[in-house]
Backbone as JSON, one array per atom type, in Angstrom:
{
  "sequence": "XXXXXXXXXXXXXXXXXXXXXXXXXXXXXXXXXXXXXXXXXXXXXXXXXXXXXXXXXXXXXXXXXXXXXXXXXXXXXXXXXXXXXXXXXXXXXXXXXXXXXXXXXXXXXXXXXXXXXXXXXXXXXXXXXXXXXXXXXXXXXXXXXXXXXXXXXXXXXXXXXXXXXXXXXXXXXXXXXXXXX",
  "N": [[11.12, 4.7, 12.84], [10.5, 2.11, 15.02], [8.73, -0.9, 14.55], [6.01, -2.7, 16.12], [4.87, -5.88, 17.19], [1.59, -6.95, 16.39], [0.57, -4.43, 16.09], [-0.76, -1.72, 14.06], [0.12, -0.23, 10.96], [0.54, 2.34, 8.52], [2.57, 2.14, 5.7], [4.87, 3.77, 3.75], [6.52, 5.36, 0.98], [8.45, 7.36, -1.29], [9.8, 8.04, -4.56], [13.24, 8.93, -4.92], [14.01, 12.36, -4.99], [11.41, 12.81, -5.75], [11.02, 11.32, -7.99], [9.98, 8.79, -10.4], [9.33, 5.43, -9.32], [8.43, 3.28, -10.52], [8.63, 2.2, -13.77], [7.57, 0.88, -15.91], [4.72, -1.22, -16.66], [5.32, -3.85, -15.89], [7.06, -3.46, -13.73], [5.43, -2.76, -11.53], [4.08, -5.17, -10.94], [6.28, -6.79, -10.38], [7.27, -5.5, -8.1], [5.15, -5.96, -6.28], [5.27, -8.77, -6.2], [7.82, -9.14, -5.06], [7.36, -7.89, -2.61], [5.43, -9.63, -1.5], [7.02, -11.95, -1.25], [9.14, -11.15, 0.48], [8.02, -9.61, 2.64], [5.35, -10.27, 3.33], [5.23, -12.72, 4.86], [5.57, -11.77, 7.43], [3.77, -9.82, 8.05], [0.36, -8.75, 8.08], [-1.69, -7.76, 5.43], [-3.78, -5.07, 4.59], [-4.5, -3.07, 2.82], [-3.33, -1.54, -0.22], [-1.59, 0.65, -2.49], [-0.04, 1.41, -5.45], [1.69, 3.94, -6.89], [2.98, 5.92, -9.63], [5.27, 7.33, -8.59], [5.35, 6.77, -5.89], [4.33, 4.71, -3.04], [1.87, 2.99, -1.01], [1.14, 1.02, 1.81], [-1.0, -0.68, 4.07], [-0.75, -2.23, 7.07], [-0.58, -4.91, 9.52], [1.69, -5.83, 11.93], [3.19, -8.96, 12.26], [5.51, -10.28, 13.08], [7.88, -8.51, 14.38], [10.73, -8.33, 14.43], [11.64, -9.95, 12.27], [10.16, -8.66, 10.3], [11.31, -6.06, 10.14], [13.89, -6.64, 9.18], [13.27, -7.97, 6.78], [11.79, -6.11, 5.28], [13.67, -4.18, 4.78], [15.47, -5.68, 3.2], [13.75, -6.21, 1.09], [13.4, -3.63, -0.1], [16.04, -3.12, -0.88], [16.49, -5.24, -2.68], [14.53, -4.73, -4.68], [15.33, -2.16, -5.55], [17.97, -2.66, -6.5], [17.38, -4.38, -8.65], [15.84, -2.71, -10.33], [17.66, -0.62, -10.81], [19.65, -2.05, -12.19], [18.22, -3.01, -14.44], [17.45, -0.62, -15.75], [19.77, 0.78, -16.06], [20.5, 2.53, -14.03], [21.97, 4.38, -11.3], [22.61, 4.77, -7.81], [20.34, 5.91, -5.19], [17.02, 4.75, -5.23], [14.76, 5.2, -3.71], [13.44, 7.75, -1.53], [15.13, 7.97, 1.01], [14.64, 6.1, 4.09], [11.74, 4.01, 4.48], [8.54, 5.37, 5.47], [6.5, 5.45, 8.39], [3.8, 5.29, 10.72], [2.23, 4.58, 13.75], [-1.1, 3.41, 13.8], [-3.49, 4.13, 16.02], [-6.13, 4.33, 16.64], [-9.33, 2.97, 16.25], [-11.11, 4.25, 14.57], [-9.57, 5.26, 12.55], [-8.84, 3.13, 10.97], [-10.62, 2.54, 8.85], [-10.49, 4.99, 7.55], [-7.78, 5.26, 6.74], [-7.61, 3.23, 4.89], [-9.45, 4.03, 2.9], [-8.21, 6.41, 2.21], [-5.74, 5.48, 1.13], [-6.7, 4.05, -1.1], [-7.8, 6.15, -2.55], [-5.76, 7.57, -3.77], [-5.0, 7.23, -6.64], [-7.19, 8.41, -7.87], [-7.17, 11.03, -6.85], [-4.81, 11.88, -7.99], [-5.48, 11.95, -10.57], [-5.1, 9.7, -12.19], [-6.96, 7.91, -12.78], [-10.5, 7.68, -13.34], [-12.23, 6.16, -11.99], [-12.17, 4.21, -9.14], [-12.16, 1.38, -9.24], [-11.02, 0.86, -11.66], [-8.31, 1.2, -11.54], [-5.36, -0.53, -11.73], [-3.32, -1.05, -9.91], [-3.9, -1.14, -7.18], [-5.42, -2.19, -4.12], [-8.14, -1.96, -4.08], [-10.02, -3.11, -6.0], [-9.82, -5.8, -5.4], [-11.41, -6.12, -3.21], [-13.9, -5.78, -4.27], [-14.2, -7.87, -6.03], [-14.25, -10.84, -5.0], [-13.38, -13.29, -5.97], [-10.89, -13.01, -7.0], [-7.53, -13.94, -6.57], [-5.96, -13.23, -3.6], [-3.86, -11.79, -1.08], [-4.79, -10.23, 0.86], [-6.35, -9.23, 3.93], [-9.21, -9.56, 3.64], [-11.89, -10.13, 4.68], [-11.69, -9.18, 7.3], [-11.26, -6.45, 6.87], [-13.64, -5.74, 5.53], [-15.42, -6.22, 7.62], [-14.67, -4.12, 9.35], [-15.7, -1.99, 7.96], [-18.36, -2.6, 7.97], [-19.39, -4.32, 6.11], [-19.51, -5.2, 2.56], [-21.15, -3.46, 1.04], [-21.14, -1.08, 2.58], [-18.42, -0.57, 2.54], [-18.01, 0.07, -0.18], [-19.74, 2.26, -0.35], [-18.53, 4.06, 1.49], [-16.13, 4.62, 0.15], [-17.15, 5.83, -2.13], [-18.37, 8.13, -1.13], [-16.18, 9.62, -0.29], [-14.84, 9.65, -2.71], [-16.58, 11.18, -4.3], [-16.48, 13.61, -2.99], [-13.89, 14.42, -3.27], [-12.11, 15.04, -1.31], [-9.12, 14.61, 0.07], [-7.1, 13.73, 2.44], [-4.34, 12.86, 4.4], [-4.84, 10.61, 7.04], [-4.45, 11.22, 10.53], [-3.09, 9.67, 13.37]],
  "CA": [[10.26, 4.21, 13.9], [10.45, 0.66, 15.18], [7.38, -1.45, 14.57], [5.74, -3.65, 17.19], [3.96, -6.96, 16.82], [0.18, -6.74, 16.68], [0.18, -3.03, 15.86], [-1.14, -1.37, 12.68], [0.94, 0.84, 10.41], [0.67, 2.63, 7.1], [3.98, 2.15, 5.29], [4.9, 4.48, 2.48], [7.74, 6.05, 0.58], [8.39, 7.83, -2.67], [11.06, 8.03, -5.28], [14.23, 9.96, -4.62], [13.72, 13.59, -5.73], [10.02, 12.66, -6.22], [11.04, 10.66, -9.3], [9.26, 7.53, -10.47], [9.92, 4.18, -8.84], [7.89, 2.31, -11.47], [8.89, 2.74, -15.1], [6.64, 0.23, -16.84], [3.72, -2.06, -15.98], [6.01, -5.0, -15.32], [7.66, -3.07, -12.45], [4.42, -2.81, -10.48], [3.87, -6.57, -10.59], [7.54, -7.24, -9.79], [7.29, -4.9, -6.76], [4.2, -6.71, -5.46], [5.82, -10.12, -6.01], [8.91, -9.02, -4.09], [6.73, -7.59, -1.32], [4.86, -10.9, -1.0], [8.09, -12.88, -0.88], [9.96, -10.66, 1.59], [7.34, -8.97, 3.77], [4.07, -10.88, 3.68], [5.28, -13.69, 5.96], [5.74, -11.1, 8.72], [2.77, -8.76, 8.2], [-0.94, -8.89, 7.43], [-1.9, -6.6, 4.57], [-5.18, -4.67, 4.51], [-4.7, -2.21, 1.64], [-2.13, -1.01, -0.85], [-1.71, 1.39, -3.73], [1.24, 1.73, -6.05], [1.6, 5.09, -7.79], [4.25, 5.98, -10.38], [6.43, 7.79, -7.83], [5.28, 6.41, -4.47], [3.47, 3.57, -2.71], [1.28, 2.91, 0.32], [0.63, -0.24, 2.33], [-1.52, -0.63, 5.43], [-0.52, -3.58, 7.55], [-0.42, -5.24, 10.94], [2.94, -6.57, 12.06], [3.09, -10.27, 12.9], [6.82, -10.57, 13.67], [8.57, -7.23, 14.15], [12.17, -8.51, 14.15], [11.78, -10.4, 10.88], [9.6, -7.63, 9.43], [12.3, -4.99, 9.95], [14.95, -7.16, 8.29], [12.75, -8.34, 5.47], [11.38, -4.94, 4.49], [14.93, -3.58, 4.32], [15.94, -6.51, 2.09], [12.79, -5.99, 0.0], [13.74, -2.38, -0.79], [17.35, -3.3, -1.52], [16.3, -6.14, -3.81], [13.8, -4.03, -5.74], [16.18, -1.07, -6.05], [19.05, -3.23, -7.3], [16.81, -4.9, -9.9], [15.45, -1.56, -11.17], [18.89, 0.05, -11.24], [20.3, -2.88, -13.2], [17.39, -3.06, -15.65], [17.36, 0.68, -16.42], [21.08, 1.43, -16.1], [20.51, 3.61, -13.04], [22.85, 4.26, -10.15], [22.16, 5.57, -6.68], [19.14, 5.58, -4.45], [15.74, 4.79, -5.91], [13.78, 5.72, -2.77], [13.8, 8.91, -0.74], [15.44, 7.54, 2.37], [13.96, 4.95, 4.69], [10.28, 4.09, 4.4], [7.9, 6.1, 6.56], [5.41, 4.75, 9.04], [3.33, 5.8, 12.01], [1.25, 3.64, 14.29], [-2.51, 3.8, 13.84], [-3.9, 3.72, 17.37], [-7.56, 4.52, 16.82], [-10.16, 2.17, 15.35], [-11.77, 5.12, 13.58], [-8.65, 5.52, 11.44], [-8.66, 1.95, 10.12], [-11.37, 2.73, 7.61], [-10.03, 6.22, 6.88], [-6.5, 5.03, 6.08], [-7.86, 2.39, 3.73], [-10.03, 4.86, 1.84], [-7.15, 7.35, 1.78], [-4.82, 4.75, 0.25], [-7.39, 3.74, -2.35], [-8.14, 7.38, -3.26], [-4.59, 8.18, -4.39], [-5.04, 7.34, -8.11], [-8.25, 9.35, -8.22], [-6.69, 12.38, -6.54], [-3.73, 12.21, -8.93], [-6.07, 11.92, -11.91], [-4.64, 8.56, -12.96], [-8.17, 7.16, -13.13], [-11.74, 8.36, -12.95], [-12.97, 5.2, -11.17], [-11.24, 3.44, -8.31], [-12.09, -0.02, -9.66], [-10.26, 0.75, -12.92], [-6.87, 1.33, -11.31], [-4.84, -1.89, -11.6], [-2.25, -1.22, -8.92], [-4.48, -0.84, -5.88], [-6.17, -3.32, -3.57], [-9.58, -1.68, -4.08], [-10.82, -4.05, -6.78], [-9.8, -7.11, -4.74], [-12.54, -6.15, -2.3], [-15.12, -5.86, -5.07], [-14.23, -9.14, -6.75], [-13.62, -11.78, -4.07], [-12.83, -14.46, -6.65], [-9.49, -12.74, -7.29], [-6.58, -14.45, -5.59], [-5.44, -12.08, -2.87], [-3.28, -12.01, 0.24], [-5.37, -9.23, 1.75], [-7.25, -9.65, 5.01], [-10.45, -9.02, 3.07], [-13.05, -10.21, 5.59], [-11.44, -8.29, 8.43], [-11.48, -5.08, 6.41], [-15.07, -5.55, 5.29], [-16.05, -6.12, 8.94], [-14.43, -2.77, 9.86], [-16.59, -1.07, 7.24], [-19.74, -3.02, 8.13], [-19.79, -5.09, 4.94], [-19.1, -4.73, 1.23], [-21.95, -2.29, 0.63], [-20.63, 0.1, 3.29], [-17.07, -0.35, 2.01], [-18.18, 0.78, -1.45], [-20.37, 3.55, -0.04], [-17.5, 4.92, 2.11], [-15.21, 5.05, -0.9], [-17.87, 6.74, -3.04], [-18.55, 9.42, -0.45], [-14.89, 10.31, -0.37], [-14.56, 9.82, -4.13], [-17.36, 12.28, -4.83], [-16.1, 14.86, -2.35], [-12.52, 14.74, -3.69], [-11.34, 15.45, -0.14], [-8.12, 13.57, 0.29], [-6.08, 14.15, 3.4], [-3.8, 11.72, 5.14], [-5.33, 10.57, 8.41], [-3.49, 11.28, 11.63], [-3.54, 8.79, 14.47]],
  "C": [[10.29, 2.68, 13.89], [9.0, 0.22, 15.2], [7.25, -2.46, 15.71], [4.72, -4.67, 16.72], [2.53, -6.63, 17.26], [-0.31, -5.33, 16.45], [-0.01, -2.77, 14.36], [-0.35, -0.14, 12.21], [0.66, 1.08, 8.93], [2.17, 2.69, 6.81], [4.02, 2.78, 3.91], [6.27, 5.08, 2.23], [7.55, 6.51, -0.85], [9.78, 7.79, -3.28], [11.95, 9.17, -4.85], [13.97, 11.16, -5.54], [12.33, 13.57, -6.35], [9.95, 12.02, -7.61], [10.28, 9.34, -9.24], [10.06, 6.38, -9.87], [9.43, 3.01, -9.69], [8.0, 2.92, -12.86], [8.07, 2.07, -16.2], [5.75, -0.72, -16.03], [4.36, -3.25, -15.27], [6.6, -4.69, -13.94], [6.67, -3.15, -11.3], [4.21, -4.25, -10.0], [5.11, -7.17, -9.91], [7.63, -6.75, -8.33], [6.36, -5.68, -5.82], [4.68, -8.14, -5.19], [6.94, -10.12, -4.97], [8.36, -8.75, -2.68], [6.15, -8.86, -0.7], [5.95, -11.84, -0.5], [8.83, -12.43, 0.38], [9.15, -10.29, 2.83], [6.1, -9.71, 4.25], [4.16, -11.96, 4.77], [5.29, -13.05, 7.35], [4.74, -9.98, 8.97], [1.48, -9.16, 7.5], [-1.19, -7.61, 6.64], [-3.4, -6.34, 4.42], [-5.47, -3.83, 3.27], [-3.33, -1.82, 1.08], [-2.5, -0.19, -2.07], [-0.31, 1.73, -4.2], [1.02, 2.83, -7.08], [2.93, 5.19, -8.52], [5.46, 6.39, -9.54], [6.36, 7.51, -6.33], [4.36, 5.21, -4.27], [2.95, 3.72, -1.29], [0.89, 1.47, 0.61], [0.04, 0.05, 3.7], [-1.46, -2.05, 5.96], [-0.52, -3.67, 9.07], [0.81, -6.13, 11.03], [2.71, -7.86, 12.83], [4.37, -10.58, 13.68], [7.71, -9.36, 13.39], [10.05, -7.39, 13.82], [12.37, -8.94, 12.7], [11.21, -9.38, 9.9], [10.64, -6.56, 9.12], [13.42, -5.43, 9.0], [14.43, -7.39, 6.88], [12.33, -7.13, 4.64], [12.62, -4.2, 3.97], [15.46, -4.36, 3.11], [15.04, -6.39, 0.86], [13.17, -4.74, -0.8], [15.09, -2.49, -1.5], [17.21, -4.15, -2.77], [15.61, -5.44, -4.98], [14.68, -2.94, -6.37], [17.31, -1.59, -6.94], [18.53, -3.72, -8.65], [16.45, -3.76, -10.85], [16.7, -0.85, -11.68], [19.6, -0.74, -12.33], [19.53, -2.84, -14.52], [17.44, -1.75, -16.44], [18.69, 1.43, -16.45], [21.17, 2.61, -15.16], [21.62, 3.36, -12.02], [22.26, 5.12, -9.03], [20.83, 5.11, -6.11], [17.88, 5.71, -5.31], [14.7, 5.47, -5.01], [14.34, 6.91, -2.0], [13.98, 8.49, 0.71], [14.68, 6.31, 2.8], [12.46, 5.12, 4.53], [9.73, 4.82, 5.62], [6.76, 5.26, 7.12], [5.02, 5.49, 10.31], [2.24, 4.87, 12.49], [-0.15, 4.23, 14.23], [-3.06, 3.25, 15.16], [-5.4, 3.81, 17.58], [-8.33, 3.7, 15.79], [-10.79, 3.02, 14.26], [-10.87, 5.4, 12.38], [-8.42, 4.32, 10.54], [-9.36, 2.15, 8.78], [-10.87, 3.95, 6.85], [-8.71, 5.99, 6.15], [-6.68, 4.18, 4.83], [-8.47, 3.21, 2.59], [-9.01, 5.87, 1.32], [-6.19, 6.67, 0.79], [-5.47, 4.5, -1.11], [-7.71, 4.99, -3.18], [-6.97, 8.0, -4.02], [-4.66, 8.28, -5.91], [-6.1, 8.32, -8.6], [-7.78, 10.79, -8.0], [-5.6, 12.83, -7.5], [-4.18, 12.19, -10.39], [-5.48, 10.83, -12.81], [-5.8, 7.67, -13.4], [-9.37, 8.01, -12.76], [-12.64, 7.44, -12.12], [-11.97, 4.33, -10.42], [-11.08, 2.01, -8.81], [-11.31, -0.21, -10.96], [-8.75, 0.83, -12.72], [-6.3, -0.04, -10.94], [-3.91, -2.1, -10.41], [-2.68, -0.78, -7.52], [-5.24, -2.07, -5.41], [-7.68, -3.12, -3.65], [-10.39, -2.75, -4.8], [-10.83, -5.46, -6.17], [-10.93, -7.24, -3.73], [-13.86, -6.29, -3.05], [-15.31, -7.22, -5.71], [-13.53, -10.21, -5.92], [-13.03, -13.03, -4.72], [-11.37, -14.25, -7.04], [-8.62, -13.33, -6.18], [-5.92, -13.26, -4.9], [-4.88, -12.5, -1.52], [-3.84, -11.03, 1.26], [-6.24, -9.87, 2.82], [-8.64, -9.07, 4.72], [-11.61, -9.0, 4.07], [-12.89, -9.28, 6.79], [-11.72, -6.84, 8.05], [-12.97, -4.83, 6.19], [-15.85, -5.48, 6.61], [-15.86, -4.72, 9.53], [-15.4, -1.78, 9.24], [-18.07, -1.4, 7.48], [-20.27, -3.75, 6.91], [-19.36, -4.44, 3.63], [-19.85, -3.48, 0.8], [-21.44, -1.01, 1.29], [-19.2, 0.45, 2.84], [-17.16, 0.49, 0.73], [-18.74, 2.18, -1.2], [-19.34, 4.53, 0.56], [-16.52, 5.45, 1.08], [-15.88, 6.03, -1.85], [-18.1, 8.1, -2.42], [-17.27, 10.23, -0.58], [-14.56, 10.61, -1.83], [-15.3, 11.04, -4.67], [-16.98, 13.62, -4.22], [-14.72, 15.35, -2.76], [-11.67, 15.28, -2.55], [-10.38, 14.32, 0.17], [-7.02, 14.11, 1.19], [-5.63, 12.92, 4.14], [-4.35, 11.75, 6.55], [-4.18, 10.66, 9.4], [-4.0, 10.38, 12.73], [-3.52, 9.53, 15.79]]
}
């Protein structure tokens, strides 16, 4: 799917054959650094979560032509580095990244909570704020340096208190389904 400027998209993919794409802690930070270098100049980021075998980003495209080129180069760069470091060959990711346009305001908050709920649903943590590879804690601790559009997201939720409350409602219900636009 081609992206368009000014539109909102969840972007996600997983490891080839559902295998891991992150093999140690350093890989997660390397992935985020590469993402910032390649993709961030062409997209606003609202939420992310990196899981051992997949990732999610929620973004708004600023420059679709440069975004399409840069995200492709981002995946190639990361894959080559991981393959070299771990003596791997072949594809790291399961095909091209996936995306679908979010066209309804009501899904903005739902996609963000869905992304943040992944580590909880996979039993990688028992508290969202304890998971290191998600944007959730950046909303709780504004002093952290972040490239997220924090204020915009908090406005969608109606403030920090509602942001936390929305995540807790979903957290306590353990209902985790991908939103459809």
